[in-house]
mmCIF file of C-alpha atoms in Angstrom:
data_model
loop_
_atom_site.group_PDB
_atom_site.id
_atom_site.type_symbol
_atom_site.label_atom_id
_atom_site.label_comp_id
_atom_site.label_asym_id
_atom_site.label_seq_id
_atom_site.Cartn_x
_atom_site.Cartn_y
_atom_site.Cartn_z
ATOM 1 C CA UNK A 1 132.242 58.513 63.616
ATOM 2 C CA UNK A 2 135.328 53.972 61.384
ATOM 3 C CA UNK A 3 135.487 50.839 63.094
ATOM 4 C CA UNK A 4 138.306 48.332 63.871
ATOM 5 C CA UNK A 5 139.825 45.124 63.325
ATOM 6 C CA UNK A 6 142.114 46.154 66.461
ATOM 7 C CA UNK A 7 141.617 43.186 68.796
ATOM 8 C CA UNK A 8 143.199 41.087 66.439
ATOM 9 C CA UNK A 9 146.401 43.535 66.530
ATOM 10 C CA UNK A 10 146.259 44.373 70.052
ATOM 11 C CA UNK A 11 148.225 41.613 72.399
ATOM 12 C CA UNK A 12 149.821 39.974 69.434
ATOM 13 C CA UNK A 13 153.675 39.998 69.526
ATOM 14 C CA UNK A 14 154.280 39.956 66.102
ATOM 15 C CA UNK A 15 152.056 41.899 65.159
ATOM 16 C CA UNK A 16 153.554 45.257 62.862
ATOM 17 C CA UNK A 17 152.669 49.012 63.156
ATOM 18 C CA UNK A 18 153.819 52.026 61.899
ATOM 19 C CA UNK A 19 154.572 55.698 62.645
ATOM 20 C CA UNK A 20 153.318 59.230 61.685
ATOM 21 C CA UNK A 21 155.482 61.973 61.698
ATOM 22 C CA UNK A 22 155.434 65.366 60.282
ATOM 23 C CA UNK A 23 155.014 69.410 61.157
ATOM 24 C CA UNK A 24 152.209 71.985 61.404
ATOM 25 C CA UNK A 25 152.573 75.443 60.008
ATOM 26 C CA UNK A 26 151.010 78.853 59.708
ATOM 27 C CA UNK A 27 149.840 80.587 56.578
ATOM 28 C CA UNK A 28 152.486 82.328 56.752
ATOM 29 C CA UNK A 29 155.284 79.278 57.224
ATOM 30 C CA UNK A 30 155.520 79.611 61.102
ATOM 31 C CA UNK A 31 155.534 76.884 63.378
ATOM 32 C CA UNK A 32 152.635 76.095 64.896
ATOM 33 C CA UNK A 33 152.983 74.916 68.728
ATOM 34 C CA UNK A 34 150.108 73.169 70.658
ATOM 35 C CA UNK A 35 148.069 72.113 67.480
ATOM 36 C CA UNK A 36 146.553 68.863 67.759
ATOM 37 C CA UNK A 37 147.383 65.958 64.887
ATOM 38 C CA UNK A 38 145.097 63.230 65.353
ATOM 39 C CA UNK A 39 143.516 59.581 63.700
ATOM 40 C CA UNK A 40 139.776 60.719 63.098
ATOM 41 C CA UNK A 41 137.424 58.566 65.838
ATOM 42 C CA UNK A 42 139.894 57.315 67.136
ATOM 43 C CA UNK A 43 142.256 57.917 70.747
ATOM 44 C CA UNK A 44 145.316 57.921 68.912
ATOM 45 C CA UNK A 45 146.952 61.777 68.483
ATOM 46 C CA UNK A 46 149.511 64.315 69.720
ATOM 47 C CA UNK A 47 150.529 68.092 69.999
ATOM 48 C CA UNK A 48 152.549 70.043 68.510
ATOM 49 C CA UNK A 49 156.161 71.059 70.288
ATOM 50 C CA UNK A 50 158.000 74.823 69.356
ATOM 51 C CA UNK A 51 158.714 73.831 66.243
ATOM 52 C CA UNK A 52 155.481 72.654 65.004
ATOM 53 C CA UNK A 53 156.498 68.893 65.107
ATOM 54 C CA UNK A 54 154.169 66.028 65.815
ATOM 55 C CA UNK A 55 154.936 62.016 66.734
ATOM 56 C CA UNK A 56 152.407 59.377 66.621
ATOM 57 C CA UNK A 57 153.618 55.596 67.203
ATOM 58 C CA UNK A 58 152.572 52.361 67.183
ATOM 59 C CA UNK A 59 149.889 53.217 64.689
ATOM 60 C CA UNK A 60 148.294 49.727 63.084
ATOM 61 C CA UNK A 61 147.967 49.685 59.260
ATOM 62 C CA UNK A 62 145.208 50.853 57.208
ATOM 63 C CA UNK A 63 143.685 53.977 55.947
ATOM 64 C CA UNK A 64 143.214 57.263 58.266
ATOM 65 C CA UNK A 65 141.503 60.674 58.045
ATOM 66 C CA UNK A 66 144.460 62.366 59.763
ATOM 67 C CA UNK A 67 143.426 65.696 60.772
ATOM 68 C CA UNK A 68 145.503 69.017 61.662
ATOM 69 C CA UNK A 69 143.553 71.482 64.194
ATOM 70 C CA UNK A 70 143.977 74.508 66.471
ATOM 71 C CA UNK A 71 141.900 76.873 67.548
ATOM 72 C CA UNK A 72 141.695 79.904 65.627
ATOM 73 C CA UNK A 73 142.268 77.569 62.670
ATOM 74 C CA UNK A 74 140.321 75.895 59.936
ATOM 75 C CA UNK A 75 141.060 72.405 60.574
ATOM 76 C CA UNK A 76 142.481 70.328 57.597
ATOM 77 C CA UNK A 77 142.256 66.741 56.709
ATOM 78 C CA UNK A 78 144.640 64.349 55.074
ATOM 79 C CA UNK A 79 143.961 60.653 54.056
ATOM 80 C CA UNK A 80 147.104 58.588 54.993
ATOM 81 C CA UNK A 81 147.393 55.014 54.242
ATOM 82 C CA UNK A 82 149.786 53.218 56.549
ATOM 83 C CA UNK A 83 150.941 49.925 55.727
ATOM 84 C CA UNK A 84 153.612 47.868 58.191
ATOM 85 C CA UNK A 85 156.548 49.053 59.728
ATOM 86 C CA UNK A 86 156.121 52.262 57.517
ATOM 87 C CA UNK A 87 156.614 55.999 58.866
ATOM 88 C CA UNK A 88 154.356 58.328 57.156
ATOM 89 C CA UNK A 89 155.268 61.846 57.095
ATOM 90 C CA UNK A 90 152.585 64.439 56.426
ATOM 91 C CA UNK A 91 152.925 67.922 57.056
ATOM 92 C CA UNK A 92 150.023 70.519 57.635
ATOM 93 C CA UNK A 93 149.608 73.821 56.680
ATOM 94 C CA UNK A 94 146.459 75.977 58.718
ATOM 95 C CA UNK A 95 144.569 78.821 58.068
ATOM 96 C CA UNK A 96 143.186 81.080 60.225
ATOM 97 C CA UNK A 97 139.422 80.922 60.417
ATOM 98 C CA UNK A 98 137.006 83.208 58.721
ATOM 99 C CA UNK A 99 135.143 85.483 61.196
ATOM 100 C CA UNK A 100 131.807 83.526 59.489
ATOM 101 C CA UNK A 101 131.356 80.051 59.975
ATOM 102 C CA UNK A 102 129.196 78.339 57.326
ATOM 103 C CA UNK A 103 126.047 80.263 56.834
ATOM 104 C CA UNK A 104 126.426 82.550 60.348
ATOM 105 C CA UNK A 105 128.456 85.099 62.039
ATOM 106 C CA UNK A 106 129.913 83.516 65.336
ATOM 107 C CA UNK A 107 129.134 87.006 67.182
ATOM 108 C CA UNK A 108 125.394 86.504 66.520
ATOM 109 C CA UNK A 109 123.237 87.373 69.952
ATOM 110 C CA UNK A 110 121.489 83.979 71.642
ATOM 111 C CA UNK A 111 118.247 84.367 72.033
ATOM 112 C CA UNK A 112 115.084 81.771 73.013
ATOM 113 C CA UNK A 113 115.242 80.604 69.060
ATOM 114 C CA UNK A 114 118.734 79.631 69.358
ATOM 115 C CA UNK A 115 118.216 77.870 72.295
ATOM 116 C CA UNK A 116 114.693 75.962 71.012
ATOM 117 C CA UNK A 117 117.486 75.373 68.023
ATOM 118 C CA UNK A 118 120.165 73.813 70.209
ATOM 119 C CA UNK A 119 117.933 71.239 72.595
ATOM 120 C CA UNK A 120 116.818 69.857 69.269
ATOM 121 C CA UNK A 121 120.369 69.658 67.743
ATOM 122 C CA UNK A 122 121.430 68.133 70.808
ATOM 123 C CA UNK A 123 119.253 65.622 71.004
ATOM 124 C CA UNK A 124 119.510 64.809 67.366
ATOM 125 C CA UNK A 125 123.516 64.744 67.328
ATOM 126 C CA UNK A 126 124.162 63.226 70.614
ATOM 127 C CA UNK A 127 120.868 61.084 70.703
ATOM 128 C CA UNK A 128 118.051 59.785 72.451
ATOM 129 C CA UNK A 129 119.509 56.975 74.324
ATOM 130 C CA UNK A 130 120.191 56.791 77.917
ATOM 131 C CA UNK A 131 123.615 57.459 77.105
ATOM 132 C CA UNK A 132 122.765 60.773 75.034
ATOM 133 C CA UNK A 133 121.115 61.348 78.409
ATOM 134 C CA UNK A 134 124.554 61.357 79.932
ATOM 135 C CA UNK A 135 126.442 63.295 77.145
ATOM 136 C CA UNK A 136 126.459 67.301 77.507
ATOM 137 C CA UNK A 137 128.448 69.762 74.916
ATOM 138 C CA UNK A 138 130.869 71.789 77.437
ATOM 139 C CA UNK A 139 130.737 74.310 74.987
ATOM 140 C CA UNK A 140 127.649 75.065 73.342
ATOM 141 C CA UNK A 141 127.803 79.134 72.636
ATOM 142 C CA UNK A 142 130.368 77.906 69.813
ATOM 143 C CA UNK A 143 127.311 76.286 67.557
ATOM 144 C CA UNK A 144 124.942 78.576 65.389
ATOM 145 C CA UNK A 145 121.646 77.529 63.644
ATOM 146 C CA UNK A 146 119.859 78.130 60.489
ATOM 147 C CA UNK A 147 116.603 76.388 59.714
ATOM 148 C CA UNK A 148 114.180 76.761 57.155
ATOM 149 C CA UNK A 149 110.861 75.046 55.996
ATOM 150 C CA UNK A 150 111.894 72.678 59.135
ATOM 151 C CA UNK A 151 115.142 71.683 58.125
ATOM 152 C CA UNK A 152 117.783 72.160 60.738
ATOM 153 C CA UNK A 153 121.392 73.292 59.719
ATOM 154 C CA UNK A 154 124.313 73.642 62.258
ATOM 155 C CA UNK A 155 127.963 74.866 62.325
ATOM 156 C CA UNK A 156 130.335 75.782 65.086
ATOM 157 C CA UNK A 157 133.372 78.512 64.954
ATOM 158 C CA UNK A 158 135.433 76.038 67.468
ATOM 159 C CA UNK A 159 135.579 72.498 67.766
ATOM 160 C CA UNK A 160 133.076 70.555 70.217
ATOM 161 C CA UNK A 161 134.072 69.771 73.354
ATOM 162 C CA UNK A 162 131.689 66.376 74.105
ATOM 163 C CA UNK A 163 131.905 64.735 77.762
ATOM 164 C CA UNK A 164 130.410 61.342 77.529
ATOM 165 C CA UNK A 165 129.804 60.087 81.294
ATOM 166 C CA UNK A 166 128.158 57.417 79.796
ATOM 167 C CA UNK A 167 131.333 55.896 78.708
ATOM 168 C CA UNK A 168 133.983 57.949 79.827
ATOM 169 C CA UNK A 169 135.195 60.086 77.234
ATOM 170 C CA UNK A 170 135.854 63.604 76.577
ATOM 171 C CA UNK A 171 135.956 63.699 72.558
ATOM 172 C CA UNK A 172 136.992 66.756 70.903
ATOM 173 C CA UNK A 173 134.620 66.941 67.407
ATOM 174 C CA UNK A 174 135.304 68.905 64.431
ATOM 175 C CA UNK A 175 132.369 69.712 62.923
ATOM 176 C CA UNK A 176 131.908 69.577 58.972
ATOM 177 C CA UNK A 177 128.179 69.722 58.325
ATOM 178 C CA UNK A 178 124.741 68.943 60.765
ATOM 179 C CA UNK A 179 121.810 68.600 58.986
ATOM 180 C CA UNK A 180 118.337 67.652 60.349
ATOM 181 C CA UNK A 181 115.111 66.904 58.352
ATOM 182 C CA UNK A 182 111.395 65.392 59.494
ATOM 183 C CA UNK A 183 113.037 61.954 58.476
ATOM 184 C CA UNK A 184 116.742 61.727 58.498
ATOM 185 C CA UNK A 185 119.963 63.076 60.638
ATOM 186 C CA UNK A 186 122.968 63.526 58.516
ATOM 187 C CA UNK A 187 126.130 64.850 60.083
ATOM 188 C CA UNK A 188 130.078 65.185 59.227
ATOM 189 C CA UNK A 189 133.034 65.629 60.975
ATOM 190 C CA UNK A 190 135.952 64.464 62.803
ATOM 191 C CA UNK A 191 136.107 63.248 66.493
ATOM 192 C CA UNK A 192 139.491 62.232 69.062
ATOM 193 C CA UNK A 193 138.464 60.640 72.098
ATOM 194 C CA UNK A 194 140.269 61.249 75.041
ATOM 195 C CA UNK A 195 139.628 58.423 77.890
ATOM 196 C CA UNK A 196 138.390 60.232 81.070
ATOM 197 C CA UNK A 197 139.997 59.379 84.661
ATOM 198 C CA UNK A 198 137.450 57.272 86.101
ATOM 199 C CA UNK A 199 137.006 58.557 89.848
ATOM 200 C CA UNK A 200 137.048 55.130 91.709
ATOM 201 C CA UNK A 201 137.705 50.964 90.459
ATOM 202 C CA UNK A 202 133.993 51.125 90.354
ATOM 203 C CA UNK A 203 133.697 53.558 87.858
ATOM 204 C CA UNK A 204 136.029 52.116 85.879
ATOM 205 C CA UNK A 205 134.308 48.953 85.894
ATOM 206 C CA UNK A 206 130.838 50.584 84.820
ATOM 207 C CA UNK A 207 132.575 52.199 82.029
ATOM 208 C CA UNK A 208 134.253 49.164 80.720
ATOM 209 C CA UNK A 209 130.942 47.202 80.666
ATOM 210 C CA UNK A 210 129.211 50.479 78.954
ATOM 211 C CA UNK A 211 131.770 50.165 76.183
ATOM 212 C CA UNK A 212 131.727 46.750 76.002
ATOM 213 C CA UNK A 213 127.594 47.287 75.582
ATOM 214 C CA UNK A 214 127.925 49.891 73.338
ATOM 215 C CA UNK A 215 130.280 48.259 70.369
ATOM 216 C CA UNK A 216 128.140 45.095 70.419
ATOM 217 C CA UNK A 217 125.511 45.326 67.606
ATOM 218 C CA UNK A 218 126.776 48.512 66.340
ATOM 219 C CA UNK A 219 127.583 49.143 63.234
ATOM 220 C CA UNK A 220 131.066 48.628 63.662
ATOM 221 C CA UNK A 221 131.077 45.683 65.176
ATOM 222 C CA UNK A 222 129.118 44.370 61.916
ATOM 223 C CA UNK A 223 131.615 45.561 59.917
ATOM 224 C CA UNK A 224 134.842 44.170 61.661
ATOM 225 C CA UNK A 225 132.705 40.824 61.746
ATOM 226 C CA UNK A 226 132.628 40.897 58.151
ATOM 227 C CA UNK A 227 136.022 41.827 57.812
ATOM 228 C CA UNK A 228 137.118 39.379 60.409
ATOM 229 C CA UNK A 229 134.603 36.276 58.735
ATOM 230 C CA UNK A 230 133.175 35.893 62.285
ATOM 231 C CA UNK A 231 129.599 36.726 61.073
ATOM 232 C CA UNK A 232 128.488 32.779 62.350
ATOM 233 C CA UNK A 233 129.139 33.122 65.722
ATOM 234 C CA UNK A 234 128.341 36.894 66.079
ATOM 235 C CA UNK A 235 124.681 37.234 67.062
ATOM 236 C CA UNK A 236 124.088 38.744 63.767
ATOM 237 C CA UNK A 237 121.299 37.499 60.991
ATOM 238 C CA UNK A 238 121.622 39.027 58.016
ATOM 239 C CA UNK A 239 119.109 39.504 55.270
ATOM 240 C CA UNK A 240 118.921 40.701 51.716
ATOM 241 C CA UNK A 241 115.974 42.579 49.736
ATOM 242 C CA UNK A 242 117.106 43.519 46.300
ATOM 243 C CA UNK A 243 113.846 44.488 45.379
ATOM 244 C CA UNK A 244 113.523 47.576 47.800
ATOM 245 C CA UNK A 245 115.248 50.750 47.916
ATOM 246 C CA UNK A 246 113.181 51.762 51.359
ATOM 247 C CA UNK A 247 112.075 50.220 54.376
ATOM 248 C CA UNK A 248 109.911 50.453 57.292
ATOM 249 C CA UNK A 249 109.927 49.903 60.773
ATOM 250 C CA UNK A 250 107.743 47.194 60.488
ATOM 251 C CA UNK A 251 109.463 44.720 58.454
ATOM 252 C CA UNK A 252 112.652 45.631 58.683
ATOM 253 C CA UNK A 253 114.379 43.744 55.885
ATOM 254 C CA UNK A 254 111.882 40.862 56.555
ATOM 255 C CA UNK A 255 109.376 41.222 53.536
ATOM 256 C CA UNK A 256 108.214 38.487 51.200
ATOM 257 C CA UNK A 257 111.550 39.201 48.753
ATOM 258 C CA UNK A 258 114.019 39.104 51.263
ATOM 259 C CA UNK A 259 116.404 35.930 51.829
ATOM 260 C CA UNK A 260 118.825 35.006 54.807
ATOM 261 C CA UNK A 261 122.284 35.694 53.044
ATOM 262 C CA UNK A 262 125.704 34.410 54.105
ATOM 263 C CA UNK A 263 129.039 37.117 54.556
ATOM 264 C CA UNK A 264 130.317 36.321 50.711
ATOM 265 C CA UNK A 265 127.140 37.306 49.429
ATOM 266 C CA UNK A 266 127.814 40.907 50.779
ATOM 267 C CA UNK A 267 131.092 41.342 51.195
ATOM 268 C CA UNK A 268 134.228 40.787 49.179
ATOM 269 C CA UNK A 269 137.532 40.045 50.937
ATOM 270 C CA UNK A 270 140.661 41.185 49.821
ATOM 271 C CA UNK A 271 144.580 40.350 50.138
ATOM 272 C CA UNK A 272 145.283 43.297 52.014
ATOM 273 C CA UNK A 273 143.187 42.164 54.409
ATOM 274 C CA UNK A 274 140.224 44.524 53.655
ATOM 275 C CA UNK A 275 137.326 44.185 51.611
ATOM 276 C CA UNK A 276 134.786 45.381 49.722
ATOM 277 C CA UNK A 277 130.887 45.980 50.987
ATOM 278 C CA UNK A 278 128.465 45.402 47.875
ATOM 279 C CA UNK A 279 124.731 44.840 47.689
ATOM 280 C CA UNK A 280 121.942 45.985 46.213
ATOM 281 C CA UNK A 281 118.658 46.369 47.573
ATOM 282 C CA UNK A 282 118.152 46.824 51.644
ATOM 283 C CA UNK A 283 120.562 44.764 54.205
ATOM 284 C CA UNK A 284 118.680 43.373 56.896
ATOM 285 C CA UNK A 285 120.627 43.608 60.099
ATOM 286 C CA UNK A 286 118.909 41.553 63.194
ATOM 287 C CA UNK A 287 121.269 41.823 66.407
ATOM 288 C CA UNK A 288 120.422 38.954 69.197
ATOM 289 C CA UNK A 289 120.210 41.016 71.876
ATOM 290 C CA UNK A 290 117.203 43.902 73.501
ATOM 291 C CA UNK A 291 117.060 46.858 72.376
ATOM 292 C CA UNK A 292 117.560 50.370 74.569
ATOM 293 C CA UNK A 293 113.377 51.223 75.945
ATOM 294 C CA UNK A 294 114.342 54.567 74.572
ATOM 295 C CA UNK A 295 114.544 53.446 71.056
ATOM 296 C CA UNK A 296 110.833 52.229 71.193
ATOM 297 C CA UNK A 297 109.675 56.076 72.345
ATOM 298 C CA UNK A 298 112.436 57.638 69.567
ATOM 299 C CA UNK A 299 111.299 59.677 67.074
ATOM 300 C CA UNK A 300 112.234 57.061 64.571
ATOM 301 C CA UNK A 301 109.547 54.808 65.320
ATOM 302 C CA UNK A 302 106.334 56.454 64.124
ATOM 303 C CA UNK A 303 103.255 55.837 65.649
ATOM 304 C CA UNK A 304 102.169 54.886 69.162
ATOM 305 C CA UNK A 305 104.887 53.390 71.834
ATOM 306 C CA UNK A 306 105.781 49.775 71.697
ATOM 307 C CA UNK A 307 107.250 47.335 74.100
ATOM 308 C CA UNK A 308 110.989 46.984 73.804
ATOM 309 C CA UNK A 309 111.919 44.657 71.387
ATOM 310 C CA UNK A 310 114.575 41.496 72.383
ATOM 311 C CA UNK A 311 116.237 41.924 69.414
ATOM 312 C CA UNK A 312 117.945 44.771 67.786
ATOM 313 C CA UNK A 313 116.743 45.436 63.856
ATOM 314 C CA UNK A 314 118.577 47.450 61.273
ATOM 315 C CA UNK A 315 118.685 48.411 57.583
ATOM 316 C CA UNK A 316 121.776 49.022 55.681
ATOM 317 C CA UNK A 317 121.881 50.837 52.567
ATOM 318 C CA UNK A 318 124.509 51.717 50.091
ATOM 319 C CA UNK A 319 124.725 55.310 48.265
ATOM 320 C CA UNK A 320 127.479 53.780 46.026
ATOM 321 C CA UNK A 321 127.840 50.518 43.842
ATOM 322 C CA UNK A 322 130.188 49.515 46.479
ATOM 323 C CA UNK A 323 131.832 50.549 49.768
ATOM 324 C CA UNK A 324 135.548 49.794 51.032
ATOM 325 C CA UNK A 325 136.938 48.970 53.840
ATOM 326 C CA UNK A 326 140.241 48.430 55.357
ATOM 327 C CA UNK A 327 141.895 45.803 57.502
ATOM 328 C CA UNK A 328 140.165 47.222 60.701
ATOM 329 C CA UNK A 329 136.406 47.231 59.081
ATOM 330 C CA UNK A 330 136.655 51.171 58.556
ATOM 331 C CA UNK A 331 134.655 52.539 55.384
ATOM 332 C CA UNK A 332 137.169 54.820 53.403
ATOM 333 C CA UNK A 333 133.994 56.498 52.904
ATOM 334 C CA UNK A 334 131.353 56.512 55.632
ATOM 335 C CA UNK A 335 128.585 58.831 54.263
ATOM 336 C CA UNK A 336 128.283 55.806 51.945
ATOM 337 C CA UNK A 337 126.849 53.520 54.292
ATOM 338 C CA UNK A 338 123.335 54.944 55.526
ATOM 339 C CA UNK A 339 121.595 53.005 58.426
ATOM 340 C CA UNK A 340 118.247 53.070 59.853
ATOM 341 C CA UNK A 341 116.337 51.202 62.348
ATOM 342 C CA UNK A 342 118.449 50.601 66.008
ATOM 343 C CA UNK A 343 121.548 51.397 64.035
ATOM 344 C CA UNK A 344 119.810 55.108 62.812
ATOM 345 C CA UNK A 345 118.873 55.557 66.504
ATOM 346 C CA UNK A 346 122.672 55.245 67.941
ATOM 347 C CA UNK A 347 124.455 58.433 67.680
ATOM 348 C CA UNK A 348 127.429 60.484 68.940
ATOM 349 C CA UNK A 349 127.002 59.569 72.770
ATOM 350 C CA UNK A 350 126.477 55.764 71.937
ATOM 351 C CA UNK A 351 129.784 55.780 69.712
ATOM 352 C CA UNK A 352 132.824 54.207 71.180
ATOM 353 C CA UNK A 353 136.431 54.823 69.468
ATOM 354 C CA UNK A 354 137.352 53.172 66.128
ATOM 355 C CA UNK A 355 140.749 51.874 68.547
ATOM 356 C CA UNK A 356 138.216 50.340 71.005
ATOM 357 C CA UNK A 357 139.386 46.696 71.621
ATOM 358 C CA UNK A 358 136.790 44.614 73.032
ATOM 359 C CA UNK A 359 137.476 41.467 75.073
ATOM 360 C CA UNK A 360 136.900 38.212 73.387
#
């Protein structure tokens, strides 16, 4: 799920974009019709006319995971890097899927294992939030399960079809890899949301204020603070151990070693308008505002239930020397960044587009 420096693009004249162009074919060199080109997490996309041709406009700059997909295809993925005014042209060629998809065959029979299997997949990949609560898979017989010595693995033969009521979007997710150990959830792929059609002003107004409540103190929104050197007036506190490769719960970037640390102490910022994330150690993340009662009965916080919290506590860890990320806040490479704490706890359902534009 890339985050964005977007409001700052968004309602500005002047501001430059750029196009991506280009055609889908077959194996074979056919045009492919109805395939789906889109900006991974984000809204922006299209589909494929008769001749396997594809328009997306008024795309900001930066760095994409553009991905080609139909069904009955093995999805591909293409890293684009779009600068101003610029039309990118990529073209896609798809394969038609295997009849086995990862370590399954899609025709395997469901039984009461697969479906122990897929409440717990659920309710790792979704999450545990109210908001998870909200979020069902419209298509579940597409996902098969392997697990062994209590590790869960999961793959799916189509893409995901996700509606989020929560927020009010129907994503479409392309799954790469799902799995889920006694301690950590680790999943890949590539998501378009598509905004639903809110059934009254009043629904439309909940959803707004969901979204709004669901970028602030995410991850993303960290990340297009730094990016944006609004960390001062963000309700973030930052904090740096470079003693510790782990945490816990309890201290949460808070022990004896660990000092307050300013946005140049973390982050590099460069022409471009990106930057680099680079640290060593555990980053702190403290987020001035309550956290979700769910995340104080989650599986992530061991031991016996606690009140909620008025503050949200995270820690960020690198799994490289250094992490980019463009103009919009985006890390080129996400699986680089790990999180626990609230940030660990928010998952698909909580996750609002990387195009999301909040209100200042």
């Amino acid at each position: 799920m890339r985050t964005l420096l977007l409001f700052l693009l968004v309602g500005s004249a002047s501001a430059q974009t750029g196009s991506l162009v280009g055609t889908v074919l077959g194996e074979t060199g056919e045009p492919l019709s109805g395939a789906t080109v889109y900006l991974s997490g984000t809204t922006r996309g299209d589909a494929t006319d008769d001749a396997g041709r594809y328009e997306i406009l008024s795309v900001p700059p930066g760095a994409y995971r553009l991905v080609g997909s139909l069904v009955g295809y093995e999805p591909v993925v293409q890293e684009v890097d779009l600068e101003d005014g610029d039309t990118v042209t990529t073209d896609f060629t798809l394969y038609t899927a295997r009849r086995t998809v990862g370590f399954v065959r899609v025709e395997a029979p469901r039984d009461t294992r697969w479906t122990g299997q897929n409440v717990r997949f659920v309710r790792a990949f979704l999450g545990e939030s109210a908001r998870g609560d909200s979020a069902r898979i419209v298509n579940p017989e597409v996902l098969e399960f392997q697990e062994r010595a209590g590790v869960l693995q999961a793959a799916a033969a189509k893409p995901l079809l996700i509606e989020n009521r929560a927020l009010g979007y129907l994503l479409t997710y392309d799954l790469r890899a799902f799995v889920q150990t006694a301690d950590e959830v680790r999943y890949d792929g590539d998501a378009r949301f598509e905004p639903l059609d809110p059934g009254s002003d009043l629904e439309a107004e909940r959803w707004a204020r969901a979204r709004a409540d669901a970028y602030r103190g995410s991850l993303a929104h960290l990340l297009r603070t730094l990016v944006e050197d609004d960390l001062e007036d963000s309700g973030f506190t930052l904090t740096l151990d470079e003693d510790r490769a782990t945490g816990t719960m309890g201290t949460m970037g808070q022990g004896d070693a660990a000092r307050v640390v300013r946005r140049r102490d973390v982050f590099r910022h460069d022409r471009d308008g990106g930057g680099v994330l680079r640290f060593r150690g555990e980053l702190g993340v403290r987020y001035d505002e309550p956290e979700d009662p769910a995340f104080a009965r989650s599986a992530l916080v061991r031991g016996e239930s606690r009140p909620t919290a008025n503050a949200q506590q995270s820690l960020i860890e690198l799994r490289a020397p250094e992490v980019r990320l463009d103009e919009r806040g985006t890390p080129e490479a996400p699986l680089d960044v790990l999180t626990r704490g609230y940030m660990g706890f928010e998952r698909l359902a909580d996750l609002v587009p990387d195009d999301y534009a909040p209100d200042r």
